Coordinates of C-alpha atoms and ligand atoms in Angstrom, one line a residue:
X1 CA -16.4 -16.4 -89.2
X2 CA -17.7 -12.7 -89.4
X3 CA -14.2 -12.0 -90.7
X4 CA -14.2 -14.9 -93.3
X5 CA -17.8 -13.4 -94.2
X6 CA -16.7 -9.6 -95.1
X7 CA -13.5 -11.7 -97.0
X8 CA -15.3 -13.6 -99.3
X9 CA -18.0 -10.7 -99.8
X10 CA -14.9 -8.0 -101.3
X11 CA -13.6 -10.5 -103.2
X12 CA -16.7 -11.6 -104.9
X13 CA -17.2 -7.4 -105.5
X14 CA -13.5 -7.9 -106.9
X15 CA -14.3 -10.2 -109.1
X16 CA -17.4 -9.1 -110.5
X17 CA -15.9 -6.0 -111.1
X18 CA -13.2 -7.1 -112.9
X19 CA -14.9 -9.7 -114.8
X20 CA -14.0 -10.2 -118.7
X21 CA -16.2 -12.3 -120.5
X22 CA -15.6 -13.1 -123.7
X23 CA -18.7 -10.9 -125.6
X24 CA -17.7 -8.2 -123.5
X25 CA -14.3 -8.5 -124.7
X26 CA -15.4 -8.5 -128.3
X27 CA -17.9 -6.0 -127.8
X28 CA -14.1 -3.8 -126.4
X29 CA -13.0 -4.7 -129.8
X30 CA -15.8 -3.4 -132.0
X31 CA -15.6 -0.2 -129.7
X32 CA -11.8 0.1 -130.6
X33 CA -12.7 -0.4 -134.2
X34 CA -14.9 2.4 -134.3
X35 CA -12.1 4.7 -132.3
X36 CA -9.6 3.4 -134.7
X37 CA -11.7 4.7 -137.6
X38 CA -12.1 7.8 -136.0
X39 CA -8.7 8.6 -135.1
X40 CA -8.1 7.8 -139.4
X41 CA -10.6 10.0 -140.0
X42 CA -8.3 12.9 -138.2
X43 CA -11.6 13.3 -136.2
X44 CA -9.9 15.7 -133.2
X45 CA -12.2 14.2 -130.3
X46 CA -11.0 10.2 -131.6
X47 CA -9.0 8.7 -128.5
X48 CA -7.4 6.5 -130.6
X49 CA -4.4 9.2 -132.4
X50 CA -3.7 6.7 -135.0
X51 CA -0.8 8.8 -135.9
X52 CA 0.7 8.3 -139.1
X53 CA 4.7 7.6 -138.9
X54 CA 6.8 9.0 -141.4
X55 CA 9.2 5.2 -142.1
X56 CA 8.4 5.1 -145.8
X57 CA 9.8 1.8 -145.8
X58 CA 10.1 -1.2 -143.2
X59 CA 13.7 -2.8 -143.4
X60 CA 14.1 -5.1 -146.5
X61 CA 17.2 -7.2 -144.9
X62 CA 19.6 -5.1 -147.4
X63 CA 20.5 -2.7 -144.2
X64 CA 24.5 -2.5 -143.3
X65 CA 26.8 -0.2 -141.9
X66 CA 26.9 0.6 -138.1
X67 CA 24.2 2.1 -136.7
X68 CA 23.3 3.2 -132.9
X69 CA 19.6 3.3 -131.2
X70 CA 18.6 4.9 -127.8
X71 CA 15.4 3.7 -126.5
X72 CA 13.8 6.1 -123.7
X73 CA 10.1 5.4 -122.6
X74 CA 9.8 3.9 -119.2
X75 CA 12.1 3.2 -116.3
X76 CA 14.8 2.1 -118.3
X77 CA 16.6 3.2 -121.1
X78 CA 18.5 1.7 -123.3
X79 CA 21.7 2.4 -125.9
X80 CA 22.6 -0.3 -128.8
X81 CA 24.8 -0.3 -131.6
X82 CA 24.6 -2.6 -134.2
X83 CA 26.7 -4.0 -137.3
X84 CA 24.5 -4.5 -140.0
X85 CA 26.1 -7.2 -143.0
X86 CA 23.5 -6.9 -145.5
X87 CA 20.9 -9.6 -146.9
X88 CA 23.3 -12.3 -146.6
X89 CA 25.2 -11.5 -143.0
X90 CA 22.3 -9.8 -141.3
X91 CA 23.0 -8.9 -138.1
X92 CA 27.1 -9.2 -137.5
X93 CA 27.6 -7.8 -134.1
X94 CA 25.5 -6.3 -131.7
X95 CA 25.6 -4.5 -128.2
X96 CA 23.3 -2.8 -125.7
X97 CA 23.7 -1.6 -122.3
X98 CA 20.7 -1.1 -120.1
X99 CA 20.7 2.2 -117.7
X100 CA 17.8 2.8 -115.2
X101 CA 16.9 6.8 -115.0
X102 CA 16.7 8.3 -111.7
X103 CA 13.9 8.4 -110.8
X104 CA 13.7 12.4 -110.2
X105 CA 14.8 13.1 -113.2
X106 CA 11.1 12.0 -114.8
X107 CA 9.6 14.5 -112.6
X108 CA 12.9 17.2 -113.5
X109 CA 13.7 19.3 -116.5
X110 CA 13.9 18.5 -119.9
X111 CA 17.6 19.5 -119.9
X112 CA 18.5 17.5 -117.0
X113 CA 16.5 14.4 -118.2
X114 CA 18.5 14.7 -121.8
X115 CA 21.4 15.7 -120.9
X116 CA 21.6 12.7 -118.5
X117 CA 20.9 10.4 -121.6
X118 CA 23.7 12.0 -123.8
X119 CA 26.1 11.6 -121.3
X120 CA 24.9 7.7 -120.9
X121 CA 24.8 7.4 -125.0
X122 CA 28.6 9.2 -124.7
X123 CA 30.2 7.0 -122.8
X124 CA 28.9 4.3 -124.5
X125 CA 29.9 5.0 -127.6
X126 CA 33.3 5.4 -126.1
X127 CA 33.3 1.6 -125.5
X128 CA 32.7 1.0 -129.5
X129 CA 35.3 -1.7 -130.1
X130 CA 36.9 -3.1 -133.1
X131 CA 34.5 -5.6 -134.2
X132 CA 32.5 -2.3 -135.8
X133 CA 33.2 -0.3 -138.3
X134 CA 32.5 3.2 -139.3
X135 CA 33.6 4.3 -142.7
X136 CA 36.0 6.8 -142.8
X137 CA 34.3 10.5 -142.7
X138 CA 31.2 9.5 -142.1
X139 CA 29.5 10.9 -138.6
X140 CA 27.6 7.8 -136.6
X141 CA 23.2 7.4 -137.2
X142 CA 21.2 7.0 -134.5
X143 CA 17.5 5.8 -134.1
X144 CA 15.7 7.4 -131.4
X145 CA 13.1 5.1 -129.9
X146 CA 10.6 7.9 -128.4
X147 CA 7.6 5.8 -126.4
X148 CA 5.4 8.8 -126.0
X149 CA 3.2 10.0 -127.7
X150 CA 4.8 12.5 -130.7
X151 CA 3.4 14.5 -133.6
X152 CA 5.7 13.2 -136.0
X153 CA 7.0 16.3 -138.7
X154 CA 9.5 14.0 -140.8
X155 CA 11.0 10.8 -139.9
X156 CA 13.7 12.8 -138.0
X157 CA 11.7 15.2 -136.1
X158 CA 8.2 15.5 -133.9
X159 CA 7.1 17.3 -131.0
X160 CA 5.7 16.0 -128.0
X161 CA 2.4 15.8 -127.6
X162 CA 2.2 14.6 -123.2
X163 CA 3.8 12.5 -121.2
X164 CA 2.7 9.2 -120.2
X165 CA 3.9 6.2 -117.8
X166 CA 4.6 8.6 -114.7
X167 CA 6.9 11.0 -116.5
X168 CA 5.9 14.6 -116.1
X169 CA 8.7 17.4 -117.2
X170 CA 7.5 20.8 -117.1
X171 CA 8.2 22.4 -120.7
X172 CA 9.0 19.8 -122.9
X173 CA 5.4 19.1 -124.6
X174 CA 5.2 20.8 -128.1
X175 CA 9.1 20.7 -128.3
X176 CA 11.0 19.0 -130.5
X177 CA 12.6 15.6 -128.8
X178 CA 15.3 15.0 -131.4
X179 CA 16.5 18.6 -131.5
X180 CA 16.6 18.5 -127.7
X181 CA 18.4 15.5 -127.8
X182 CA 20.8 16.4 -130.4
X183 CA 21.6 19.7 -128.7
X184 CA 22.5 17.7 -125.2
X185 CA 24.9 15.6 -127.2
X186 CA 26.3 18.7 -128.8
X187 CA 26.9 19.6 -125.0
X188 CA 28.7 16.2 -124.8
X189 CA 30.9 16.7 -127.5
X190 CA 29.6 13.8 -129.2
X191 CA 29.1 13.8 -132.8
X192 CA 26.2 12.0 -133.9
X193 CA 23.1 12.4 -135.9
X194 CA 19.6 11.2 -135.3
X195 CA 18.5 10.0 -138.6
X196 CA 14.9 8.1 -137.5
X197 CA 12.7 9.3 -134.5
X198 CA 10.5 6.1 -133.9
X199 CA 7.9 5.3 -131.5
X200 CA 8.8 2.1 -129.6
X201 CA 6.1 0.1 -131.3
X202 CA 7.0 1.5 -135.0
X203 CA 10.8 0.3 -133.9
X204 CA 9.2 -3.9 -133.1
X205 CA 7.2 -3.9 -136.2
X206 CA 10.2 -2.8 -138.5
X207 CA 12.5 -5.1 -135.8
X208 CA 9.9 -7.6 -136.5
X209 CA 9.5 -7.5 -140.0
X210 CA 13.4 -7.5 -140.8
X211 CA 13.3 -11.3 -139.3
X212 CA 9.9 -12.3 -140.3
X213 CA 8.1 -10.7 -143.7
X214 CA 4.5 -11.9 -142.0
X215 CA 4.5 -8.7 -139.4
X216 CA 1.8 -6.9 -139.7
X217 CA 1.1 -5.5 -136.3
X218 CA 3.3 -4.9 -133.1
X219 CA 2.3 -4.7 -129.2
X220 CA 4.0 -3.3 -126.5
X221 CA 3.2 -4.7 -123.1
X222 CA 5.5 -3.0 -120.5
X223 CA 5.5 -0.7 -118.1
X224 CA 2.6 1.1 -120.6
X225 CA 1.0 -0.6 -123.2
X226 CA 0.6 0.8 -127.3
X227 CA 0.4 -0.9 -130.3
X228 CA 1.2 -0.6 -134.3
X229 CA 0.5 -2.0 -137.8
X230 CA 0.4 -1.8 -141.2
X231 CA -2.7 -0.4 -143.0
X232 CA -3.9 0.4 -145.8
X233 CA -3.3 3.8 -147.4
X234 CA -6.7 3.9 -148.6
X235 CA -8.3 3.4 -145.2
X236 CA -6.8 6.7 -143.6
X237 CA -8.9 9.2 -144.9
X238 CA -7.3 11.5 -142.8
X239 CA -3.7 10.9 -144.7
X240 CA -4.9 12.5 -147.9
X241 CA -4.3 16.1 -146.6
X242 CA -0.7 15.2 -146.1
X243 CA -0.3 13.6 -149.5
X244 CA 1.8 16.5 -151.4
X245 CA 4.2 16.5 -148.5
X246 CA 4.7 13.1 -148.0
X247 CA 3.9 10.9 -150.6
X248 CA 6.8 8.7 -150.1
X249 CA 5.2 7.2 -147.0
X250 CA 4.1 4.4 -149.6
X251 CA 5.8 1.8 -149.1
X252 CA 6.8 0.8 -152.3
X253 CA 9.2 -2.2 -151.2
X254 CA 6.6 -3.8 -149.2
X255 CA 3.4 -3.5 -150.9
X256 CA 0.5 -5.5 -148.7
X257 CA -1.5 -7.9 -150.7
X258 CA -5.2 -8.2 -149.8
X259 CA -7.5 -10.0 -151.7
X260 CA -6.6 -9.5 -155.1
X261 CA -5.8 -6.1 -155.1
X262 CA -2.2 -4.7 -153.8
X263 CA -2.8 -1.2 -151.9
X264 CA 0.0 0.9 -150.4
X265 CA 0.9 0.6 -146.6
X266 CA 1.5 3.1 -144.1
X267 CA 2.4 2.3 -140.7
X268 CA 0.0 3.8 -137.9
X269 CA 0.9 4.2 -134.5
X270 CA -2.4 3.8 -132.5
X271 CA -1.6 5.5 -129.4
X272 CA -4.1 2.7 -127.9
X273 CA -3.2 3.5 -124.4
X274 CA -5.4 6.2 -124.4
X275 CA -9.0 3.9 -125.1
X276 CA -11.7 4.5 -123.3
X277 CA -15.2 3.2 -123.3
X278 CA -17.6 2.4 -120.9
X279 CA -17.9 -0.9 -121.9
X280 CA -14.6 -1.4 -120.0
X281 CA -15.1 -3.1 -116.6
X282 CA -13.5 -0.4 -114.4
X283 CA -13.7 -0.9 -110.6
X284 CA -13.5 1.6 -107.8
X285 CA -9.7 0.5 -107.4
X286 CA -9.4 1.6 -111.1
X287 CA -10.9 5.2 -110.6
X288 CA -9.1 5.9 -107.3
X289 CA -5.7 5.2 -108.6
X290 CA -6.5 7.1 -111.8
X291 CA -7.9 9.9 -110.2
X292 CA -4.6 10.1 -107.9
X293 CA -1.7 9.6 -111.0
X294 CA -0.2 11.8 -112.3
X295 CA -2.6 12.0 -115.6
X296 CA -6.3 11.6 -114.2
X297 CA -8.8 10.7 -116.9
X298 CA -6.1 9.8 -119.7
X299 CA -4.5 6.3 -120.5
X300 CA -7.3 4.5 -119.0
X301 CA -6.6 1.5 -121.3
X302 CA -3.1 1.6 -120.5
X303 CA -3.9 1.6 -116.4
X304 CA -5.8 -1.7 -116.6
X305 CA -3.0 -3.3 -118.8
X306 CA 0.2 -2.6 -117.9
X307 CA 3.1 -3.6 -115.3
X308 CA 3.2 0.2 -114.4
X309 CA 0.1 -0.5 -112.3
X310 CA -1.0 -3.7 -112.1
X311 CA 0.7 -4.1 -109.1
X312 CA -0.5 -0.6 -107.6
X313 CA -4.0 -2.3 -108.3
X314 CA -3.3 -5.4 -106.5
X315 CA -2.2 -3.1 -103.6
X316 CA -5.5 -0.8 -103.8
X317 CA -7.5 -4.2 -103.5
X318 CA -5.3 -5.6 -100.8
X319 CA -5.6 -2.6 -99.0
X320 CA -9.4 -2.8 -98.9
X321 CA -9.6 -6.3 -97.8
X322 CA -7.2 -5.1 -95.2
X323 CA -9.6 -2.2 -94.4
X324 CA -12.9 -3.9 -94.7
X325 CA -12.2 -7.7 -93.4
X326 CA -9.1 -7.2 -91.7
X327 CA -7.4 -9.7 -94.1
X328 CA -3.7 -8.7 -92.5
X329 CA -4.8 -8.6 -88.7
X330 CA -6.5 -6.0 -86.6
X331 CA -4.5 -3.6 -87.8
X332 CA -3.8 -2.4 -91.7
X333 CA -0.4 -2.7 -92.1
X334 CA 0.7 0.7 -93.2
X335 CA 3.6 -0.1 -95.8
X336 CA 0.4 -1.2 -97.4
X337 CA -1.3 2.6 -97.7
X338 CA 1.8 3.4 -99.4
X339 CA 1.0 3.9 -103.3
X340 CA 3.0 1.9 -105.6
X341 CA 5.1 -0.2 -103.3
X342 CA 3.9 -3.3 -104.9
X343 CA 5.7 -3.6 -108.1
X344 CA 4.2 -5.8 -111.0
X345 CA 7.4 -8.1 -110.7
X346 CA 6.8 -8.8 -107.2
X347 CA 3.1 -9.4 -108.2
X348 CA 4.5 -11.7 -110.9
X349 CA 6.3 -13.4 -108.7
X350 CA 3.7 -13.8 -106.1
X351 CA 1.4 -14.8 -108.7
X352 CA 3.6 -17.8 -110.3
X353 CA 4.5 -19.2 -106.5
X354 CA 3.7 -22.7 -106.9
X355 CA 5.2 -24.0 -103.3
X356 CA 2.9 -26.1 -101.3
X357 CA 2.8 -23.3 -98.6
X358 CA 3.0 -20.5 -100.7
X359 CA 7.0 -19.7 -99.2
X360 CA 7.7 -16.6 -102.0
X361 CA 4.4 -15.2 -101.7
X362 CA 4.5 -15.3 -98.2
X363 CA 8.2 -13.6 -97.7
X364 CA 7.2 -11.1 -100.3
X365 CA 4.3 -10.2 -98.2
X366 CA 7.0 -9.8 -95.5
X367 CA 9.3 -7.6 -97.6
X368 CA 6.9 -5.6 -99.4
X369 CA 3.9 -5.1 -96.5
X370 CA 6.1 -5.7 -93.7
X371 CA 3.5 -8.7 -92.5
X372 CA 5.6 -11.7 -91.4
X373 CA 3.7 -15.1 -90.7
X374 CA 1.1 -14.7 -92.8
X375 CA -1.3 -17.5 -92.8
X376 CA -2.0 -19.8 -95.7
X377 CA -5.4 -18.5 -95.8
X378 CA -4.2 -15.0 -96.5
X379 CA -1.6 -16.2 -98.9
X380 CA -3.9 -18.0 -101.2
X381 CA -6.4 -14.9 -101.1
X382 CA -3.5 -12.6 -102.5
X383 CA -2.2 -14.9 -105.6
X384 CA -6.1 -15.0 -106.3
X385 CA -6.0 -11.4 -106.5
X386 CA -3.0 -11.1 -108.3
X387 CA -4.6 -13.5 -110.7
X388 CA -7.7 -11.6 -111.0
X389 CA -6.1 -8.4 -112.1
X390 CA -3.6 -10.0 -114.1
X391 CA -6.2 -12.1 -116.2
X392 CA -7.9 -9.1 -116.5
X393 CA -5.3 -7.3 -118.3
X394 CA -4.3 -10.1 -120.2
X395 CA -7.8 -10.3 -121.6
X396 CA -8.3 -6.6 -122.6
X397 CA -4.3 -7.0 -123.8
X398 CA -5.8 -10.2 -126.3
X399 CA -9.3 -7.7 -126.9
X400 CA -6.8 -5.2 -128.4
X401 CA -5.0 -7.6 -130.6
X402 CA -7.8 -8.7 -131.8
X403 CA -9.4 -5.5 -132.8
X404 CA -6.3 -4.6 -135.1
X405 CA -6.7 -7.8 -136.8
X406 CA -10.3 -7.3 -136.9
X407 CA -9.4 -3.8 -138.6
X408 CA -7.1 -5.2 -141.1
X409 CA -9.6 -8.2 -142.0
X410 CA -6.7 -10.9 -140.5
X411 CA -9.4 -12.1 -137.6
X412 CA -11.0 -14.3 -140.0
X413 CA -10.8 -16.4 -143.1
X414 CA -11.6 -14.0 -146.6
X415 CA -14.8 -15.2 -148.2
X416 CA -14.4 -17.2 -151.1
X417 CA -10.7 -18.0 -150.0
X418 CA -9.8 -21.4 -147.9
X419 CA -7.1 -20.0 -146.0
X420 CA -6.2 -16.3 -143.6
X421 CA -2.5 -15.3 -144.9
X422 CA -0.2 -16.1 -142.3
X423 CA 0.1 -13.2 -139.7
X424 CA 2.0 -12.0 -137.2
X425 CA 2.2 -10.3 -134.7
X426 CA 5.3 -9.0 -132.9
X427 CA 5.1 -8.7 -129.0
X428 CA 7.5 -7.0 -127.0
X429 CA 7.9 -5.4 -123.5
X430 CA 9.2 -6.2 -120.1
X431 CA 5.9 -7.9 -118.8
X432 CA 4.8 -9.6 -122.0
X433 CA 8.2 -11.1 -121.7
X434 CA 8.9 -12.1 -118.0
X435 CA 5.0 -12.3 -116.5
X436 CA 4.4 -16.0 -117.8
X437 CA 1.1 -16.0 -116.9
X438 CA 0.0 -12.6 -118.4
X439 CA 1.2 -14.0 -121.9
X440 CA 0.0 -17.2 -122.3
X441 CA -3.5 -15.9 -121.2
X442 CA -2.6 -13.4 -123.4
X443 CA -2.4 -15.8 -126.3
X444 CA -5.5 -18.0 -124.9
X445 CA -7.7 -15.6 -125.4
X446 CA -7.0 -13.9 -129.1
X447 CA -6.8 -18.1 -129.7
X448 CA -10.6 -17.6 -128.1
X449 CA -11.6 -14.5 -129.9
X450 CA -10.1 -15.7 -133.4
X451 CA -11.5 -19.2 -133.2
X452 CA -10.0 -22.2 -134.2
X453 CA -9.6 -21.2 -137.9
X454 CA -8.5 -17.9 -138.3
X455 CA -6.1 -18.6 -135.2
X456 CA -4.1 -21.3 -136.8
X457 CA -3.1 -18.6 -139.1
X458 CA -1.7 -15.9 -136.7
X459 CA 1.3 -16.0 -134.6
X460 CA 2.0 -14.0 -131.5
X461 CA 5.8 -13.6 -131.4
X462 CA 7.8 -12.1 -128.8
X463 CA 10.1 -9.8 -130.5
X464 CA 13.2 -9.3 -127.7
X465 CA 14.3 -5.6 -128.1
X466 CA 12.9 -5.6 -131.0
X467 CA 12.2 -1.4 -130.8
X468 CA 16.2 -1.2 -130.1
X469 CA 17.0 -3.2 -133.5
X470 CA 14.5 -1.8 -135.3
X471 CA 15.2 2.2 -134.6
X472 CA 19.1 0.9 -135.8
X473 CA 17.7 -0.6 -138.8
X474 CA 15.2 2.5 -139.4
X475 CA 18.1 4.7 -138.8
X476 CA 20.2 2.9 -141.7
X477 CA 16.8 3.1 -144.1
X478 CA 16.6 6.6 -143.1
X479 CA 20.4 7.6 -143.3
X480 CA 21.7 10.7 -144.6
X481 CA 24.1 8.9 -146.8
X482 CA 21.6 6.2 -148.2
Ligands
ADP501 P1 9.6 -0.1 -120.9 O1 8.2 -0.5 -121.1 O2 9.8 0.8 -119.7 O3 10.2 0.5 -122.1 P2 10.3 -2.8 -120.6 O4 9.7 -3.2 -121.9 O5 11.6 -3.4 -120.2 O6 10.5 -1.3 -120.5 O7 9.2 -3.1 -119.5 C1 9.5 -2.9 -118.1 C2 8.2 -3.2 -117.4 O8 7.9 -4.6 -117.5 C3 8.4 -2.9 -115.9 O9 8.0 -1.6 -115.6 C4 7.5 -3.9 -115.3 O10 6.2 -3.4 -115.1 C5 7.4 -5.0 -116.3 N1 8.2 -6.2 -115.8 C6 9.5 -6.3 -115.8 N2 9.9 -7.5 -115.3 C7 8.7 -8.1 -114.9 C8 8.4 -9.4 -114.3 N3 9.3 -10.2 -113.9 N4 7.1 -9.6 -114.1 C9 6.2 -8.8 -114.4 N5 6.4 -7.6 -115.0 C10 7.6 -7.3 -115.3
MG502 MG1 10.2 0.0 -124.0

């Protein structure tokens, strides 16, 4: 009964800690407004970077040719190659090939970490079959998908600015990533330029806008979290000391129509990851695990959001009940003092057991904390705490949506108009697309935020790969022979 007692009082300090009630969440939003603004305004303490990309125009459905896209920025990387038909064939062929990176290479050289890559990117391309087709002389594009944050310099070129989502390589902040990347391929012989640098969430909105003209915004929800969208040239104030050297970032093609008057469009990459307010309910689980990563005091938006540590969270609060109220027996289990061996799959999959006794759970428990026989009890207790953290992050995920929309006036219908355009937004990301439960509350709760009205008009729209597609088609915007 003691036991039972000192349970039930760390989960009620869980879950007031990590409660999310609605005007909280939309008092999150108006606080990423303001930071939003900031960042536009250029002002050098916003957390919000709000940097300006360099695609002067989102793909029109005209693209064609063969193009290739690499897409490094988390665990994985990816290499594609597409055959592009033009408006009427779209998309004729298309390939990828998935390729986890070591993990001690994250931690390694720059060289070694690209070099790696090329030699991945290489022997892919030495699978290109017959189904594509390169005219003759010309050298193979690629779009580089780049989820870090990057000072862009053109639309081929920007230097790092940190690293994020457990990557840390001594050296290669304030270098260039696509001459790095171009000279490892040189070292693999291979002959191919990078015509588009893109930041994963630049590469979904114009991946999402080629199949659906209603894209305004696009989300990442992986292993980090970051988000774009279209706005309005005449809302960055700090865009105008850039004008005489890049003027073209006007979208021309793809003017946005609001209200009555038609303003040019630039895409912004928020860099939202990095939000912070103290308005954000952040537990003692949050501050421990920040203050022990590898980046303490940065992406603390990103650390309550995202399948990088969701799961370490879930561990850190499993870890005190085991501590505090012996939840796992007399003794913690020590697999369970070991940081980050609870991945957010596992969690997912905990989380979404829907067995009468819990079976999954219960032999993930085994596998992952080394407990066998754990009792009902104990099972039910850690799928509640899996759903705690992943509602949670699902809510702030929605609070974030919601604040872009809010920024571009989409959260609610224009006065003196009966109808919100349609809008979309364009989700992609490993745990947007496999953690069930994480999206729909996801969706819920913009649905929430929006109300009924404005909500009918948006759509949340998982765009698959959508960063991989849309650096090819960016690349084939952005090509040298265009
Ligand atoms: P990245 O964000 O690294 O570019 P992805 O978009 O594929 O790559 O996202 C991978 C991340 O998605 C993983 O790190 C993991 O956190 C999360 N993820 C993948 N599969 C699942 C799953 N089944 N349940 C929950 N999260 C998942
Ligand atoms: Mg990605």
């Amino acid at each position: 009964a003691e036991r039972k007692r000192r349970v039930a009082a760390v989960i009620e300090e869980v879950e007031r800690s990590l409660a999310t009630p609605t005007a909280l969440l939309r008092s999150i939003a108006d606080a990423m407004v303001t930071e939003m603004e900031r960042g536009l305004r250029g002002d050098i303490h916003a957390q919000l970077k709000m940097l300006i990309s360099y695609v002067d125009n989102l793909p029109t459905g005209d693209e064609h040719g063969l193009f290739y896209a690499l897409d490094l920025g988390g665990t994985n990387f990816r290499v594609l190659r597409v055959q592009l038909g033009g408006r009427e064939k779209r998309v004729v062929k298309q390939q990828y090939e998935e390729v986890s990176i070591p993990p001690h290479l994250m931690v390694g050289t720059s060289m070694e970490l690209f070099d790696f890559i090329a030699a991945a990117l290489a022997k892919f391309v030495d699978t290109e079959g017959e189904d594509f087709h390169l005219p003759e002389g010309r050298q193979r594009e690629l779009g580089f998908t780049f989820s870090f944050p990057v000072n862009q310099t053109s639309i081929s070129s920007g230097t790092l600015i940190k690293w994020t989502k457990g990557f840390s390589i001594n050296g290669a902040v304030g270098e260039d990533v696509v001459s790095e990347l171009s000279r490892a391929m040189e070292r693999q012989g291979l002959d191919m330029k990078v015509t588009a640098l893109v930041n994963d969430t630049v590469g979904t909105l114009a991946g999402g806008r080629y199949n659906d003209n209603d894209v305004v915004a696009a989300v990442i929800l992986g292993t980090g979290t970051n988000a774009a969208y279209v706005e309005h040239a005449n809302a960055i104030p700090k865009w105008t000391g850039l004008l005489p050297k890049s003027g073209n970032m006007v979208s021309a093609r793809t003017p946005y129509t609001w209200k009555t008057k038609v303003y040019a469009t630039i895409v912004i990459n928020t860099e939202w990851g990095s939000f912070k307010s103290d308005k954000l309910p952040l537990s003692e689980y949050d501050k421990i695990m920040d203050f022990e990563s590898l980046n303490p005091g940065e992406q603390i938006y990103e650390k309550m959001i995202s399948g990088m540590y969701l799961g370490e969270i879930v561990r850190r609060i499993l870890l005190k009940l085991a501590h505090d109220a012996s939840l796992f027996g007399d003794v913690v289990p020590p697999k369970l003092e070991q940081p980050f061996v609870l991945r957010t799959p596992d969690m997912s999959a905990m989380h979404h057991d829907s067995s009468h006794d819990l079976k999954i759970l219960g032999s993930k428990l085994k596998d992952i904390v080394g407990i066998a026989d754990t009792s009902l009890e104990v099972r039910y207790i850690t799928r509640h705490i899996c759903d705690l953290v992943a509602e949670r992050g699902a809510r702030l995920a929605a609070a974030g949506i919601y604040s872009i929309l809010k920024k571009i006036g989409r959260d609610k219908v224009p006065n003196g108009e009966s109808k919100m355009p349609r809008t979309v937004v364009a989700l992609d990301g490993g745990l947007y697309e496999h953690y069930k439960k994480f999206s729909s509350c996801v969706e819920a709760t913009l649905t929430d935020l929006l109300g009924e009205e404005a909500s009918s008009s948006v759509v949340a729209k998982l765009a698959n790969d959508g960063s991989g597609i849309g650096a090819a088609l960016l690349a084939a915007s952005h090509s040298q022979y265009a």
